[in-house]
Short mmCIF file of C-alpha atoms in Angstrom, two decimals:
data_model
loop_
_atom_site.label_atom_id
_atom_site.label_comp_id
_atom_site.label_asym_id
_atom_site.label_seq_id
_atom_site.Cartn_x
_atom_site.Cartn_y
_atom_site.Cartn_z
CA UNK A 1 0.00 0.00 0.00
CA UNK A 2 2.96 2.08 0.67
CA UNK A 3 4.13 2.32 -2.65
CA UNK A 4 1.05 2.75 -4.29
CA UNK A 5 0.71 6.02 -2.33
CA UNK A 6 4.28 6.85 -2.95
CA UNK A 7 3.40 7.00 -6.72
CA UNK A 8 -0.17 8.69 -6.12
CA UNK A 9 1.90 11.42 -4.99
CA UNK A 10 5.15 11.64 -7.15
CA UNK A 11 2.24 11.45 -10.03
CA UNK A 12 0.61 14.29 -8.73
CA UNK A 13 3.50 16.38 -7.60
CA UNK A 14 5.56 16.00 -11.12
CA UNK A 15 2.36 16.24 -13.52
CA UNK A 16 0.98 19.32 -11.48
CA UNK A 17 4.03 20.66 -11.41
CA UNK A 18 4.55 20.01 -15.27
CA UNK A 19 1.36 21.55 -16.13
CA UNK A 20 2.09 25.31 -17.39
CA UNK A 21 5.10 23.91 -18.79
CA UNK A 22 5.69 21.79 -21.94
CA UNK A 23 5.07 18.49 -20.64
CA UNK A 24 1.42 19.40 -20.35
CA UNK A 25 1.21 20.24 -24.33
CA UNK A 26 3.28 17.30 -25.78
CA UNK A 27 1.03 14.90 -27.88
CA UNK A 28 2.11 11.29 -28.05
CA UNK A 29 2.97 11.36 -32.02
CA UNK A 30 1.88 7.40 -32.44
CA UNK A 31 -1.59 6.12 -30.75
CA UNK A 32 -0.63 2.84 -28.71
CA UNK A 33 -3.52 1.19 -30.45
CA UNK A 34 -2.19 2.21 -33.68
CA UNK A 35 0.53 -0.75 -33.47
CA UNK A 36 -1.48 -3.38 -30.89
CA UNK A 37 -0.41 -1.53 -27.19
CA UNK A 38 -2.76 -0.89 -24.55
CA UNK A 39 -1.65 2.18 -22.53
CA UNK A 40 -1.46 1.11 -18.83
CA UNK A 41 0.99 1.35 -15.80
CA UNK A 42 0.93 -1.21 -12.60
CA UNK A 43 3.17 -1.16 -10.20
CA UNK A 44 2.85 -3.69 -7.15
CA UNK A 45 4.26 -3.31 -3.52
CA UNK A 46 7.16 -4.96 -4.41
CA UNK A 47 8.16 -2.24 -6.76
CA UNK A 48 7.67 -4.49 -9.85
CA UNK A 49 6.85 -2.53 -12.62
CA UNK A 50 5.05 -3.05 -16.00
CA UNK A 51 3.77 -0.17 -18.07
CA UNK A 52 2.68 -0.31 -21.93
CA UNK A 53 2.11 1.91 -24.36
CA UNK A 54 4.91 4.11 -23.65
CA UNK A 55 6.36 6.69 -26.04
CA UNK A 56 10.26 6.82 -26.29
CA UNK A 57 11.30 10.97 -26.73
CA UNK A 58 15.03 10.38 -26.36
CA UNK A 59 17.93 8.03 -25.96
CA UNK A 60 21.40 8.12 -24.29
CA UNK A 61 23.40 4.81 -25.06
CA UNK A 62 21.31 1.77 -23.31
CA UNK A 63 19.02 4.31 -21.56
CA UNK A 64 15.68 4.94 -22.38
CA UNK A 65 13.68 8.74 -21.88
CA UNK A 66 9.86 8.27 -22.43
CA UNK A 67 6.48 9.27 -21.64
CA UNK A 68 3.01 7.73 -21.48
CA UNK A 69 0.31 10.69 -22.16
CA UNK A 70 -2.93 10.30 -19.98
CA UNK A 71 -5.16 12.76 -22.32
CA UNK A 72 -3.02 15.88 -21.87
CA UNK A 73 -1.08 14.59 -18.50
CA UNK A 74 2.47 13.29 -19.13
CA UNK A 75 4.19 10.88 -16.68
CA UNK A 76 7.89 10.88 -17.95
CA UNK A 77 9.67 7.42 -17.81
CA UNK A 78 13.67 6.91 -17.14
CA UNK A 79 14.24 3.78 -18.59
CA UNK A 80 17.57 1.21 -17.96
CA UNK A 81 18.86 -1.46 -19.58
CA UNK A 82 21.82 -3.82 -19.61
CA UNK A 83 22.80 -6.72 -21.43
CA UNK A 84 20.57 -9.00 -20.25
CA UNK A 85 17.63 -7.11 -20.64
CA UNK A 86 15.23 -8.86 -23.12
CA UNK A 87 14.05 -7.04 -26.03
CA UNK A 88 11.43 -8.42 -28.55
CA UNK A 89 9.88 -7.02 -31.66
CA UNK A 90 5.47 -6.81 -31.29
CA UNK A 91 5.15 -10.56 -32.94
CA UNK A 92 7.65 -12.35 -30.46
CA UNK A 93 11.14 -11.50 -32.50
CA UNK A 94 14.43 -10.90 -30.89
CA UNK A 95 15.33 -7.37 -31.10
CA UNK A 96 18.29 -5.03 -29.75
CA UNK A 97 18.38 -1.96 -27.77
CA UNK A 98 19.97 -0.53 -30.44
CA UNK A 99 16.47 -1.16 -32.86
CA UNK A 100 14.55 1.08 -30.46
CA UNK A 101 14.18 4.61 -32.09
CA UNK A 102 12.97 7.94 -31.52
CA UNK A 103 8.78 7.61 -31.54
CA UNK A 104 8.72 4.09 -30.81
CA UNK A 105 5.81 2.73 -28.90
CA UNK A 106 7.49 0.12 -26.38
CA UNK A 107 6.07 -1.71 -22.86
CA UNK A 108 8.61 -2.28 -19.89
CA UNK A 109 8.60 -4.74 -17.30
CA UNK A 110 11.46 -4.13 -14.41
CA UNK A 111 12.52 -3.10 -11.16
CA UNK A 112 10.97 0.52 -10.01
CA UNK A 113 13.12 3.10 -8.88
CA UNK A 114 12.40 7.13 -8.47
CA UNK A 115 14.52 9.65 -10.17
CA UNK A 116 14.62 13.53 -9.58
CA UNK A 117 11.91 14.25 -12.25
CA UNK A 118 10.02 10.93 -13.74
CA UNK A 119 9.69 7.39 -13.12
CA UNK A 120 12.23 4.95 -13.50
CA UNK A 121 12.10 1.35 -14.89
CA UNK A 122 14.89 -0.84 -14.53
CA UNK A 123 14.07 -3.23 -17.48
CA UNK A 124 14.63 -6.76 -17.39
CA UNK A 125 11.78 -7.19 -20.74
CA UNK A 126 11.02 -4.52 -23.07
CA UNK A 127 8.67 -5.09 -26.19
CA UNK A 128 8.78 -2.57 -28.89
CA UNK A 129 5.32 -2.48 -30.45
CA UNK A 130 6.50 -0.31 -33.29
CA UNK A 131 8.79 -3.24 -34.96
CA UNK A 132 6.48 -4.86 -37.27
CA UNK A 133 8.50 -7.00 -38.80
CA UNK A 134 9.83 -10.44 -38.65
CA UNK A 135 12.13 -12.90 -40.29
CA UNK A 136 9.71 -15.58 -41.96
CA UNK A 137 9.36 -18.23 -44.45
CA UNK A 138 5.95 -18.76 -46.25
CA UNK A 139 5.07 -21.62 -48.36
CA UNK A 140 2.13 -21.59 -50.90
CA UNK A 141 0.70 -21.41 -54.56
CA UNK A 142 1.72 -18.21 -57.04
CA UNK A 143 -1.65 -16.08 -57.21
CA UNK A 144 -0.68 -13.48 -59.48
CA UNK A 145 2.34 -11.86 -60.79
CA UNK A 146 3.22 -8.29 -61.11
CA UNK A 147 6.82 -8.75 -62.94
CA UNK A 148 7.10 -5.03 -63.54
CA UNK A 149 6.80 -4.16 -59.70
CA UNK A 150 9.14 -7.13 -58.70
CA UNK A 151 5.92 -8.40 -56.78
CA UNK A 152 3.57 -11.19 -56.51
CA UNK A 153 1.23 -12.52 -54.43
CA UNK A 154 1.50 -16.00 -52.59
CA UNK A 155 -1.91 -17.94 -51.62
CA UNK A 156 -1.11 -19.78 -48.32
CA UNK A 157 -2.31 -23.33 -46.90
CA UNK A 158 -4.99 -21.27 -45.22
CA UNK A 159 -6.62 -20.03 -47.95
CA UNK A 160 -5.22 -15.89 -46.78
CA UNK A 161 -3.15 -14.78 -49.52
CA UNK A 162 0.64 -11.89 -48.83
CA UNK A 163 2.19 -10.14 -51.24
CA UNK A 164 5.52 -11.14 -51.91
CA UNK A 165 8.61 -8.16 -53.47
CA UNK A 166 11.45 -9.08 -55.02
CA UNK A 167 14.50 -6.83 -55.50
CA UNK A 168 17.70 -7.28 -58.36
CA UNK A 169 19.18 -8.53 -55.60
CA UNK A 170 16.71 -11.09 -54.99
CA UNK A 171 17.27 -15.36 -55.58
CA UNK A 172 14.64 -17.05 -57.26
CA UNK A 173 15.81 -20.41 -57.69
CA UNK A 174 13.56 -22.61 -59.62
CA UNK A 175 15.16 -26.56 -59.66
CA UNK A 176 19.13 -25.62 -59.89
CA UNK A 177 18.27 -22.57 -62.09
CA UNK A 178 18.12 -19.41 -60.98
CA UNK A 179 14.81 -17.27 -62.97
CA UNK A 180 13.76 -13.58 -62.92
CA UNK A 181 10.35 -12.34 -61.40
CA UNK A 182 8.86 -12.40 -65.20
CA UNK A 183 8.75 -15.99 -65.08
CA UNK A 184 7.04 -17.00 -62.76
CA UNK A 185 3.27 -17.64 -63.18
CA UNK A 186 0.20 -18.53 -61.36
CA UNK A 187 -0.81 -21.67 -60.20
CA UNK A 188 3.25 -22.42 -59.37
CA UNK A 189 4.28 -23.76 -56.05
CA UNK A 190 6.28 -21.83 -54.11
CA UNK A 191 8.71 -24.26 -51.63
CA UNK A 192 9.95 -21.47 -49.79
CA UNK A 193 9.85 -17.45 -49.86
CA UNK A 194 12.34 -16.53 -47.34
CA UNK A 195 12.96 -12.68 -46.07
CA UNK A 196 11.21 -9.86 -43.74
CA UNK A 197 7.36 -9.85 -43.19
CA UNK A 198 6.09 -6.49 -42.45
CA UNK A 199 2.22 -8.03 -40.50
CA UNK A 200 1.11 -4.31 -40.64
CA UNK A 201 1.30 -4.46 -44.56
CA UNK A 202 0.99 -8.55 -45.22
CA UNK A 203 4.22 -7.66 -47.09
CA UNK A 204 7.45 -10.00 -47.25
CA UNK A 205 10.11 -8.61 -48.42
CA UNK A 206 12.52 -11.76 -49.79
CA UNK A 207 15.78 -12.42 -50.15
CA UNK A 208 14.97 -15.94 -51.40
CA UNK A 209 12.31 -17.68 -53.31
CA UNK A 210 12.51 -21.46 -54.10
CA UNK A 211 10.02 -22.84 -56.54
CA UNK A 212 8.78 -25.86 -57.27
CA UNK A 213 10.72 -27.82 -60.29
CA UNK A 214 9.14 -31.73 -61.39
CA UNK A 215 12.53 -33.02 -62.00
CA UNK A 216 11.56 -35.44 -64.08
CA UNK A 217 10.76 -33.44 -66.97
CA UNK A 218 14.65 -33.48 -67.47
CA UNK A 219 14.98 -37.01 -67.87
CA UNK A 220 15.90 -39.30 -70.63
CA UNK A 221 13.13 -40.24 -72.84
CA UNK A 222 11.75 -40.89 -76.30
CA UNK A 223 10.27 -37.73 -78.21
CA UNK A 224 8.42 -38.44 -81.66
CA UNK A 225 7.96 -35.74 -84.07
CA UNK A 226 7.94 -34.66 -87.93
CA UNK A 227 11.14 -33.10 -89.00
CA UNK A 228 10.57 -28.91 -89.49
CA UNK A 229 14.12 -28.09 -90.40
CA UNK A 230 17.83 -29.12 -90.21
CA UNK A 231 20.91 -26.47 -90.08
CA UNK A 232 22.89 -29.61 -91.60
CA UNK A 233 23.11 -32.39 -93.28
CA UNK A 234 26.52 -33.95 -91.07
CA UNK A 235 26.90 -34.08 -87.22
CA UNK A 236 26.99 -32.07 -85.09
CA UNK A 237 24.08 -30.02 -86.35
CA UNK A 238 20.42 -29.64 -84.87
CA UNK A 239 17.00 -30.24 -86.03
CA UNK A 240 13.67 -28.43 -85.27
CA UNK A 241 11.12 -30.94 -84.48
CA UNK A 242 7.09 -30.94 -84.29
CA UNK A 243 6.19 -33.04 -81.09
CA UNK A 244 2.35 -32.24 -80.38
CA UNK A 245 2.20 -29.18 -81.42
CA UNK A 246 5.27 -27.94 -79.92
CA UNK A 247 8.58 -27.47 -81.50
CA UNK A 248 11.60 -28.51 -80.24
CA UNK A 249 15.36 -28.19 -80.70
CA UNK A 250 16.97 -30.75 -80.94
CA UNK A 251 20.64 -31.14 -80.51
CA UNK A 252 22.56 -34.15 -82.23
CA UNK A 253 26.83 -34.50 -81.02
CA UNK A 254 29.23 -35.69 -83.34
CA UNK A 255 28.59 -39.52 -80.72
CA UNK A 256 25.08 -39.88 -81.30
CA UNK A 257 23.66 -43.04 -82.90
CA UNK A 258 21.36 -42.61 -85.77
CA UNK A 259 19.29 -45.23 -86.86
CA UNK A 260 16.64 -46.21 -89.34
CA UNK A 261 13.34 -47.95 -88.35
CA UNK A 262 14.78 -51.13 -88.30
CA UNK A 263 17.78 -50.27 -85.68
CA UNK A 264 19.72 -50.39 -88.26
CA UNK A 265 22.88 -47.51 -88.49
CA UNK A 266 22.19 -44.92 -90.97
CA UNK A 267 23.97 -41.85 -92.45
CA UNK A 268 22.40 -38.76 -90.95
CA UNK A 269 22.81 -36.58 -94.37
CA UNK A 270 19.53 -38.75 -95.68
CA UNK A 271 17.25 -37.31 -93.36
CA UNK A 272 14.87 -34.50 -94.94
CA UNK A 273 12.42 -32.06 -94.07
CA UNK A 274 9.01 -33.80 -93.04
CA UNK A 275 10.40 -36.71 -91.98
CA UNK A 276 8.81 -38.88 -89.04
CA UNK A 277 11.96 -39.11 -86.14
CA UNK A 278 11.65 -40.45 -82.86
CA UNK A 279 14.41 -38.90 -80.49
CA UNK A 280 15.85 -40.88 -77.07
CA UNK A 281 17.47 -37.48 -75.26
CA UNK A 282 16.48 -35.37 -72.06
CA UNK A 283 15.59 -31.41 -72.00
CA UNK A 284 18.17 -29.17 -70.60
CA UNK A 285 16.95 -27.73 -67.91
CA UNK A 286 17.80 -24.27 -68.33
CA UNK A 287 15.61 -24.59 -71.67
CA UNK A 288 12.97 -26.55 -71.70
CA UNK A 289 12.32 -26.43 -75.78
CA UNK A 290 15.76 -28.05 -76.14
CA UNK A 291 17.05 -31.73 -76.11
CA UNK A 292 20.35 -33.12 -76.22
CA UNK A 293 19.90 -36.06 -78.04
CA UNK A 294 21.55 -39.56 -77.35
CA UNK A 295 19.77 -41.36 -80.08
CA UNK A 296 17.94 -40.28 -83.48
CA UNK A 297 15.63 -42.91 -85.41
CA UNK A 298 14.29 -42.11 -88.64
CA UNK A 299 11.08 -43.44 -88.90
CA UNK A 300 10.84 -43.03 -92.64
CA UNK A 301 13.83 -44.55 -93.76
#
């Protein structure tokens, strides 16, 4: 009970007193609501403090000046830390002292003590409310792209959807390739998007994006098309090839085999335009539209 009255009257004394002067007219700049605080002060008879919502004016090294405004009543704060005080960001993050800034909307929880002017917190835990962000990974299904803002947006388990920006600097790794923003499109399955989510904006800013690849795409298999074109008649050379509607390149070494239709060995320079070939090779994986062929049949021949 002793303390409580203790503080009735240092309250009264330094807010009275405080009144004419400038500590009656200064406005808290950020509402404690504004970023998720409540603005409150307790203080038990064993001098353990906790007070939220408080507004930090000014700082000297590891020491903390701040206010909490009651309307237009000010009760100034000293605050102390040391190195094993505990600082968090609003969602639960590890933060420094250092991270604390100017304006910042932060709770203390300490050891009370009374200084000439204000209150004084020793702080064992401080929170800043005002540090929205966190390091995060999100997982999910491309939405929709916005290549020319570096941005999409990610559609999580949950069915609630972030927006994800990209910088230059940016990885976006897609199987052991690494792609630009353009292409990706929707309906691919982001693995991983890796960097700082702002919760105030749904915004993560990444550093790394890992999408989805099927692997086997790039294995070894047979390809049947027509012949379109060849750039030449002996090896190595390359052939465009019709395949279902989509053309491929295909590339033949100097080692492939070429066959006829009866497995027999053949001399490439008899294959023409709109022949029927069937191709054993594997796409490369940094273009899809191109195989590197092992074996060529002509199906014609």
């Amino acid at each position: 009970m002793g303390i409580k009255l203790l503080l009735s009257a240092l309250i009264f004394l330094w807010t009275a007193a405080a009144l004419p002067a400038e500590a009656q007219v200064l406005r808290q700049t950020t509402d404690p609501q504004s970023v998720g605080s409540t603005l409150e002060i307790h203080i038990d008879n064993e001098g353990k403090v906790i007070a939220r919502g408080i507004e930090v004016i000014q700082l000297a090294g590891r020491t903390l000046f701040a206010r909490s405004n009651f309307g237009r009543i000010s009760v100034r704060w000293t605050i102390t830390t040391s190195s094993t005080t505990e600082v968090k960001r609003r969602y639960g993050g590890f933060a420094r002292v250092s991270d604390i800034k100017v304006g910042d909307i932060v709770s203390a929880e300490g050891d009370f003590f009374v200084s000439s002017d204000t209150l004084g917190v020793q702080a064992k835990r401080l929170t800043n409310w005002s540090l929205q962000e966190e390091a995060a990974v999100f997982s999910g299904i491309v939405d929709g792209v916005e290549p020319a803002q570096y941005r999409f947006t990610l559609k999580l388990k949950d069915g609630s959807a972030i927006k994800v920006s990209l910088t230059s600097a940016s990885v976006i790794q897609k199987g052991s390739l690494r792609i630009v923003p353009g292409a990706l499109v929707p309906g691919e399955r982001i693995l991983e998007a890796i960097g700082t989510y702002n919760f105030a904006t749904k915004t993560l800013a990444a550093d790394r994006v890992a999408v989805y690849q099927d692997m086997g795409l790039f294995r070894a298999r047979n390809f049947e098309g027509v012949v379109k074109s060849i750039a030449g008649q002996t090896l190595p050379t390359s052939v465009i090839l019709t395949v279902g509607g989509e053309e491929l390149t295909v590339e033949v070494p100097a080692d492939a085999s070429v066959f006829n239709k009866k497995r027999l060995p053949v001399s490439f320079s008899r294959f023409l335009v709109g022949d029927a070939v069937r191709v054993w090779g594997a796409r490369r994986e940094e273009n899809h539209a191109t195989i590197d062929a092992d074996i060529i049949r002509n199906l014609d021949l």
